[in-house]
PDB file of C-alpha atoms in Angstrom:
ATOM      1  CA  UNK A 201     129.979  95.548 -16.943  1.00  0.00           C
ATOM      2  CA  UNK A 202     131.675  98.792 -15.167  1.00  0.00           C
ATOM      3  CA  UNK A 203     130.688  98.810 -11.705  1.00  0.00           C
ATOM      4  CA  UNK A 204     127.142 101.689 -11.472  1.00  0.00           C
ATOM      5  CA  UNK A 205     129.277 102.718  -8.510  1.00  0.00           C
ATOM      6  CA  UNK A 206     132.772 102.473  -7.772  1.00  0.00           C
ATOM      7  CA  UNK A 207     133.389 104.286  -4.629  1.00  0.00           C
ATOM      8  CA  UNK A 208     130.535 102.029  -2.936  1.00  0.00           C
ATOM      9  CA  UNK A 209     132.064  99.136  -4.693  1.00  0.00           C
ATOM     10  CA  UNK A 210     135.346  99.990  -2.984  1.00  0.00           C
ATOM     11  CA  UNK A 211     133.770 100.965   0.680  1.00  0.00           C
ATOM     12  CA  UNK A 212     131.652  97.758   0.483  1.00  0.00           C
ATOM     13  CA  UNK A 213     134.091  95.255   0.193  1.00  0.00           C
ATOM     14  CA  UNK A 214     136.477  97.234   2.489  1.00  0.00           C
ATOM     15  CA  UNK A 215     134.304  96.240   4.787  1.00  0.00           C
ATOM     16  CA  UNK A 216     133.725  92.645   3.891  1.00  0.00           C
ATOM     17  CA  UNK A 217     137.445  92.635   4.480  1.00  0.00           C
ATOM     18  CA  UNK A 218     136.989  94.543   8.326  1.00  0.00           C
ATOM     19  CA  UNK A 219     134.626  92.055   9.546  1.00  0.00           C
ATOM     20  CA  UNK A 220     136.498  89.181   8.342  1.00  0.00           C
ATOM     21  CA  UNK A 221     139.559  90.819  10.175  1.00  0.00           C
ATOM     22  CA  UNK A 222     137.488  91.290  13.029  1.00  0.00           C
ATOM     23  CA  UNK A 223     136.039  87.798  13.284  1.00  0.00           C
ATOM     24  CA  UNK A 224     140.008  86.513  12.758  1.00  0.00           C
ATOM     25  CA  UNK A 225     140.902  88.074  15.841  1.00  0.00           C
ATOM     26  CA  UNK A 226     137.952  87.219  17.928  1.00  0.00           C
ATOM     27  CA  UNK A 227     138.549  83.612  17.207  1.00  0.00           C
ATOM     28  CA  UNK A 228     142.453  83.610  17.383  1.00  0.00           C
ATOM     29  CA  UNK A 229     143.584  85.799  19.938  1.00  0.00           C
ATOM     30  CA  UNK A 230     140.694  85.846  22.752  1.00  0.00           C
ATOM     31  CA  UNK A 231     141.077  83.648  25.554  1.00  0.00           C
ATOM     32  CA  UNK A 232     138.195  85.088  27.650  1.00  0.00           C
ATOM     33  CA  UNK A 233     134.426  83.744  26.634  1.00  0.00           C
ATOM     34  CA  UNK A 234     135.485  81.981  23.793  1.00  0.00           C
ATOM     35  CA  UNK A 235     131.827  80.733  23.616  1.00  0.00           C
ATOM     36  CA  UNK A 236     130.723  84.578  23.107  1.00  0.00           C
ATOM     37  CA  UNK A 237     133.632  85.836  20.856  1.00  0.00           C
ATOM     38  CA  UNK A 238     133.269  82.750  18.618  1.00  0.00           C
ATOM     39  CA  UNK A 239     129.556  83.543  18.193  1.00  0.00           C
ATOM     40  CA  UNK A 240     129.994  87.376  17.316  1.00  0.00           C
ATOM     41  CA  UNK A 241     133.021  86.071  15.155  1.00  0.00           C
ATOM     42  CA  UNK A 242     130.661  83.881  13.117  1.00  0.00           C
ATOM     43  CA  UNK A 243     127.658  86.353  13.110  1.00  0.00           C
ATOM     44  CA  UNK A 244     130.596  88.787  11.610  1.00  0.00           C
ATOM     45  CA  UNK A 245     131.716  86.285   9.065  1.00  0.00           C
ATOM     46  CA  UNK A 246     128.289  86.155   8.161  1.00  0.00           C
ATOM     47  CA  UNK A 247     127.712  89.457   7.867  1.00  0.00           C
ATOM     48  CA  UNK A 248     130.850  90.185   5.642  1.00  0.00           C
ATOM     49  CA  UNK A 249     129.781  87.140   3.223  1.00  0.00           C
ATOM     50  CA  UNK A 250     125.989  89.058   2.525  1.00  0.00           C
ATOM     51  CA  UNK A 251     128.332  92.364   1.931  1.00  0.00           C
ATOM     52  CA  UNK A 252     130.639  90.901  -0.489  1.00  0.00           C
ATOM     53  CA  UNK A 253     127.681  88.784  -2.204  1.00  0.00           C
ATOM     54  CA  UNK A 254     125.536  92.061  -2.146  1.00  0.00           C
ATOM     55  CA  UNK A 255     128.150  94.816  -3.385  1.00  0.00           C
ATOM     56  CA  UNK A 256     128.659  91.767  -6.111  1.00  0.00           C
ATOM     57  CA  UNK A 257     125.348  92.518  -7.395  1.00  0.00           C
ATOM     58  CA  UNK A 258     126.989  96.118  -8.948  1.00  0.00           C
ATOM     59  CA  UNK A 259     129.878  94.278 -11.068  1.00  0.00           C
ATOM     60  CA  UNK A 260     130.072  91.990 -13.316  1.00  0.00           C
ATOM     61  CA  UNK A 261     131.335  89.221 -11.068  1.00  0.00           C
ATOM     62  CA  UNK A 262     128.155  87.278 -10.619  1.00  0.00           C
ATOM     63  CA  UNK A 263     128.439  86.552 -14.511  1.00  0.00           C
ATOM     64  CA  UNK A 264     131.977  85.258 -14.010  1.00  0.00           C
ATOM     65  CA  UNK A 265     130.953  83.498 -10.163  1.00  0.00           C
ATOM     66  CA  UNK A 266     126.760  82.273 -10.756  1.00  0.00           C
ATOM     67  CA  UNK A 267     127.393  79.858  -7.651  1.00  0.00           C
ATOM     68  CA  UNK A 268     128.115  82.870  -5.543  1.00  0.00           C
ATOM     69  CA  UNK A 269     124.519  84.207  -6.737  1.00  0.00           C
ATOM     70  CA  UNK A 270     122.259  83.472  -3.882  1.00  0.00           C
ATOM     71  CA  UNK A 271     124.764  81.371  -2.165  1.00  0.00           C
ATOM     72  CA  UNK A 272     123.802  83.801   1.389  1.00  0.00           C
ATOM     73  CA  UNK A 273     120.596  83.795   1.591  1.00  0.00           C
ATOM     74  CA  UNK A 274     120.386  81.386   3.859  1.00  0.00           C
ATOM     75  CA  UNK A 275     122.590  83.752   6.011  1.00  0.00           C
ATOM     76  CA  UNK A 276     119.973  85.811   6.063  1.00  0.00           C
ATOM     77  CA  UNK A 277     118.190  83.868   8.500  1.00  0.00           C
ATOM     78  CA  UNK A 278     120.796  82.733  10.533  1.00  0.00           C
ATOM     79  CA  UNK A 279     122.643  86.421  11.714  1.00  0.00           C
ATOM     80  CA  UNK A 280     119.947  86.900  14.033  1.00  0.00           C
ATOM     81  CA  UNK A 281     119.582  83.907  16.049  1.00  0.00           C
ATOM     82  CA  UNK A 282     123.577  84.280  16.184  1.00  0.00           C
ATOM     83  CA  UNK A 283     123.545  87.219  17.565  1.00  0.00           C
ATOM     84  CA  UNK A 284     120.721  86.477  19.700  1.00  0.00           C
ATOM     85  CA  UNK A 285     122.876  83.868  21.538  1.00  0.00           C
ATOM     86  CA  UNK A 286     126.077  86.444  21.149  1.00  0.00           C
ATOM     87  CA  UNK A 287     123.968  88.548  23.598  1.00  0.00           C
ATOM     88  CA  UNK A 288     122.189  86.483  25.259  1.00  0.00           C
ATOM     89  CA  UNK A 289     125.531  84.444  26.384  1.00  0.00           C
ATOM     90  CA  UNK A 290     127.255  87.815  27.354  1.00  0.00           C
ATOM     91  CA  UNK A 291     125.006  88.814  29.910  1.00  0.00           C
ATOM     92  CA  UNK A 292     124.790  85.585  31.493  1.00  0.00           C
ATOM     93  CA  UNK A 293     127.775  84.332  30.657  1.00  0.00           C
ATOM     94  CA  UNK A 294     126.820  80.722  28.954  1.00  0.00           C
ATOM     95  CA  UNK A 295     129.507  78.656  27.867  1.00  0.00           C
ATOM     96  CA  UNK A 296     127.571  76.319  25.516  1.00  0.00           C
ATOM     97  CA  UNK A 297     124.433  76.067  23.425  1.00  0.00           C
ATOM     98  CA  UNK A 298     121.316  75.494  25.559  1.00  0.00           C
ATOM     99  CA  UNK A 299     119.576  71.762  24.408  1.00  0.00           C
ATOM    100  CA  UNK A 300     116.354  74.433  22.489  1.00  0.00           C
ATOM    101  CA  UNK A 301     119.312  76.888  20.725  1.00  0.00           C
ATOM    102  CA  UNK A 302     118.661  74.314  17.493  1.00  0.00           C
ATOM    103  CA  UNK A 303     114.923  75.587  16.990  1.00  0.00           C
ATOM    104  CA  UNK A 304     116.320  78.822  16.038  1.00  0.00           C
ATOM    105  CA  UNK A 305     118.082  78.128  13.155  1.00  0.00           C
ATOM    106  CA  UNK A 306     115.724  75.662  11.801  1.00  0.00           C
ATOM    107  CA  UNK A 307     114.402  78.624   9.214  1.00  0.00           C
ATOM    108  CA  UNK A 308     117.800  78.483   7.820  1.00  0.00           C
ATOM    109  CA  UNK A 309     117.819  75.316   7.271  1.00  0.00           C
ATOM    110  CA  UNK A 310     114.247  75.327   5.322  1.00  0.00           C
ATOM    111  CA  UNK A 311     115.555  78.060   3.400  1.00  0.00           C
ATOM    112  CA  UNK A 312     118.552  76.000   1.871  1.00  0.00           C
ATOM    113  CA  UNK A 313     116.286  73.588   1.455  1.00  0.00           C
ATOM    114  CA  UNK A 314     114.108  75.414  -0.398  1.00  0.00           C
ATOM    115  CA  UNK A 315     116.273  76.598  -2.687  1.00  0.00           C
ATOM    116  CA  UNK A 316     118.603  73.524  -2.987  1.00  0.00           C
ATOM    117  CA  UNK A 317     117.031  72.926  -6.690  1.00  0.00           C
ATOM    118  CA  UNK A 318     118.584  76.614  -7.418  1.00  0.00           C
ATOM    119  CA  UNK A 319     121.715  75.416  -5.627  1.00  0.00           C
ATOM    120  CA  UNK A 320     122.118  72.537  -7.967  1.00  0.00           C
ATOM    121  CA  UNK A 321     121.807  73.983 -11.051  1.00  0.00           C
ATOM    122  CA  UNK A 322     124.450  74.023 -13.307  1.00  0.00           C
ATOM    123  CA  UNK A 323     126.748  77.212 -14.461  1.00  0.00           C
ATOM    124  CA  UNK A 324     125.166  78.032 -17.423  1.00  0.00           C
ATOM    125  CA  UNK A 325     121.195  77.885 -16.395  1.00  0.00           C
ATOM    126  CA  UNK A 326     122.801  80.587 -13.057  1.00  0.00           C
ATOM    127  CA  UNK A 327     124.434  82.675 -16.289  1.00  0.00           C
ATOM    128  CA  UNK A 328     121.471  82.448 -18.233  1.00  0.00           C
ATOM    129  CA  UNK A 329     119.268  83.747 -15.630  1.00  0.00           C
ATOM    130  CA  UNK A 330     121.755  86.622 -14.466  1.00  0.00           C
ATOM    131  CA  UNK A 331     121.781  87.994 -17.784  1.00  0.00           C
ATOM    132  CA  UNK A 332     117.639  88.066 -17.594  1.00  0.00           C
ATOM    133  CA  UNK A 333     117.955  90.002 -14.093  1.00  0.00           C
ATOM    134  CA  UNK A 334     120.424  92.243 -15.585  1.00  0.00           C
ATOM    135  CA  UNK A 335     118.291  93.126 -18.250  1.00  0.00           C
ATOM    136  CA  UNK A 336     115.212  93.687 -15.856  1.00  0.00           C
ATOM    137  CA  UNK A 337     116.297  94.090 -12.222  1.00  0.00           C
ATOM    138  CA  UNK A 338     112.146  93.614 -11.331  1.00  0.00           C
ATOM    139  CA  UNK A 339     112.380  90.213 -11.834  1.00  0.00           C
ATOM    140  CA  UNK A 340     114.995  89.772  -8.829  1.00  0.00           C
ATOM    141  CA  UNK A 341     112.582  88.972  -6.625  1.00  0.00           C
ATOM    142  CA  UNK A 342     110.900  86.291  -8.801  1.00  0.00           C
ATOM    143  CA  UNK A 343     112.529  83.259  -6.875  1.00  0.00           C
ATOM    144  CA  UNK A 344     111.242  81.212  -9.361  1.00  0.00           C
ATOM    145  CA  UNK A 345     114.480  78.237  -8.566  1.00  0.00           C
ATOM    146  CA  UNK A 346     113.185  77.183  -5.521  1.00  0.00           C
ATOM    147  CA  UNK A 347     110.298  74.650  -4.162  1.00  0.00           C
ATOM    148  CA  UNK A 348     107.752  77.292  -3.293  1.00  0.00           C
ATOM    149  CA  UNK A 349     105.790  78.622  -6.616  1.00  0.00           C
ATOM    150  CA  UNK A 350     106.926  81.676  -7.970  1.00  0.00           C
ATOM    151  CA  UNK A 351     106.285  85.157  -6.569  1.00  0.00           C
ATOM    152  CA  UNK A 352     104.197  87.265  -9.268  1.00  0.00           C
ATOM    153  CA  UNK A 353     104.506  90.428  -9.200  1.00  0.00           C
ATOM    154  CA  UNK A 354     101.908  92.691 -11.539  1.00  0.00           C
TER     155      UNK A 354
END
């Protein structure tokens, strides 16, 4: 498949590739709050892994990668908190986690753990399935793979 797009194909990943650049320097070359820099380096990192998984989503890559289908969504959930304590631990200048910092992530976790049976599948059932979304983009949000029941959409 041609990419629908290929200037936003292009700009997309360029910027997967900025944010990874970014989050390399914050985490090798700052010596000042490390403990802030390393957060906005990971909530970066994050960010640039939905991009690349999302701009993947206009080329045929998915069909060659299925394991990289889905593989962020738990990312999803975890930017904000990250950023949360990125900000929170600039203005008042925290060095560590506090003990509760846990309790945000924790709909992350459920989230891979909801869709751990889609994780396990094997390469062919992820191809299989792609080539269904391809042929009716609808059905994308019919996470049908996971331990909650299917959404239905009429």
């Amino acid at each position: 498949m041609i990419p629908k797009n290929d200037f936003f194909v292009v700009f997309s990943f360029a910027a997967c590739l900025v944010a990874l650049l970014c989050a390399a320097v914050l985490i090798s070359f700052s010596k000042t709050n490390r403990f802030s820099n390393r957060l906005l380096a990971f909530g970066l990192m994050g960010l640039g892994a939905i991009v690349f998984t999302n701009t993947l989503n206009y080329t045929d890559l998915f069909i060659r990668f299925p394991h990289l289908f889905r593989a962020t969504f738990p990312l999803h959930y975890a930017i904000p908190p990250i950023f949360y304590l990125y900000v929170r631990s600039a203005l008042f200048n925290e060095k560590r986690f506090r003990r509760f910092d846990w309790v945000l992530f924790v709909p992350a976790c459920l989230h891979l753990l909801e869709f751990m049976p889609y994780y396990m599948l094997g390469a062919n059932e992820k191809i299989e399935m792609l080539k269904n979304l391809y042929k009716d983009p609808a059905k994308l949000a019919d996470h049908s793979q996971g331990l909650l029941p299917p959404l239905s959409i009429p």
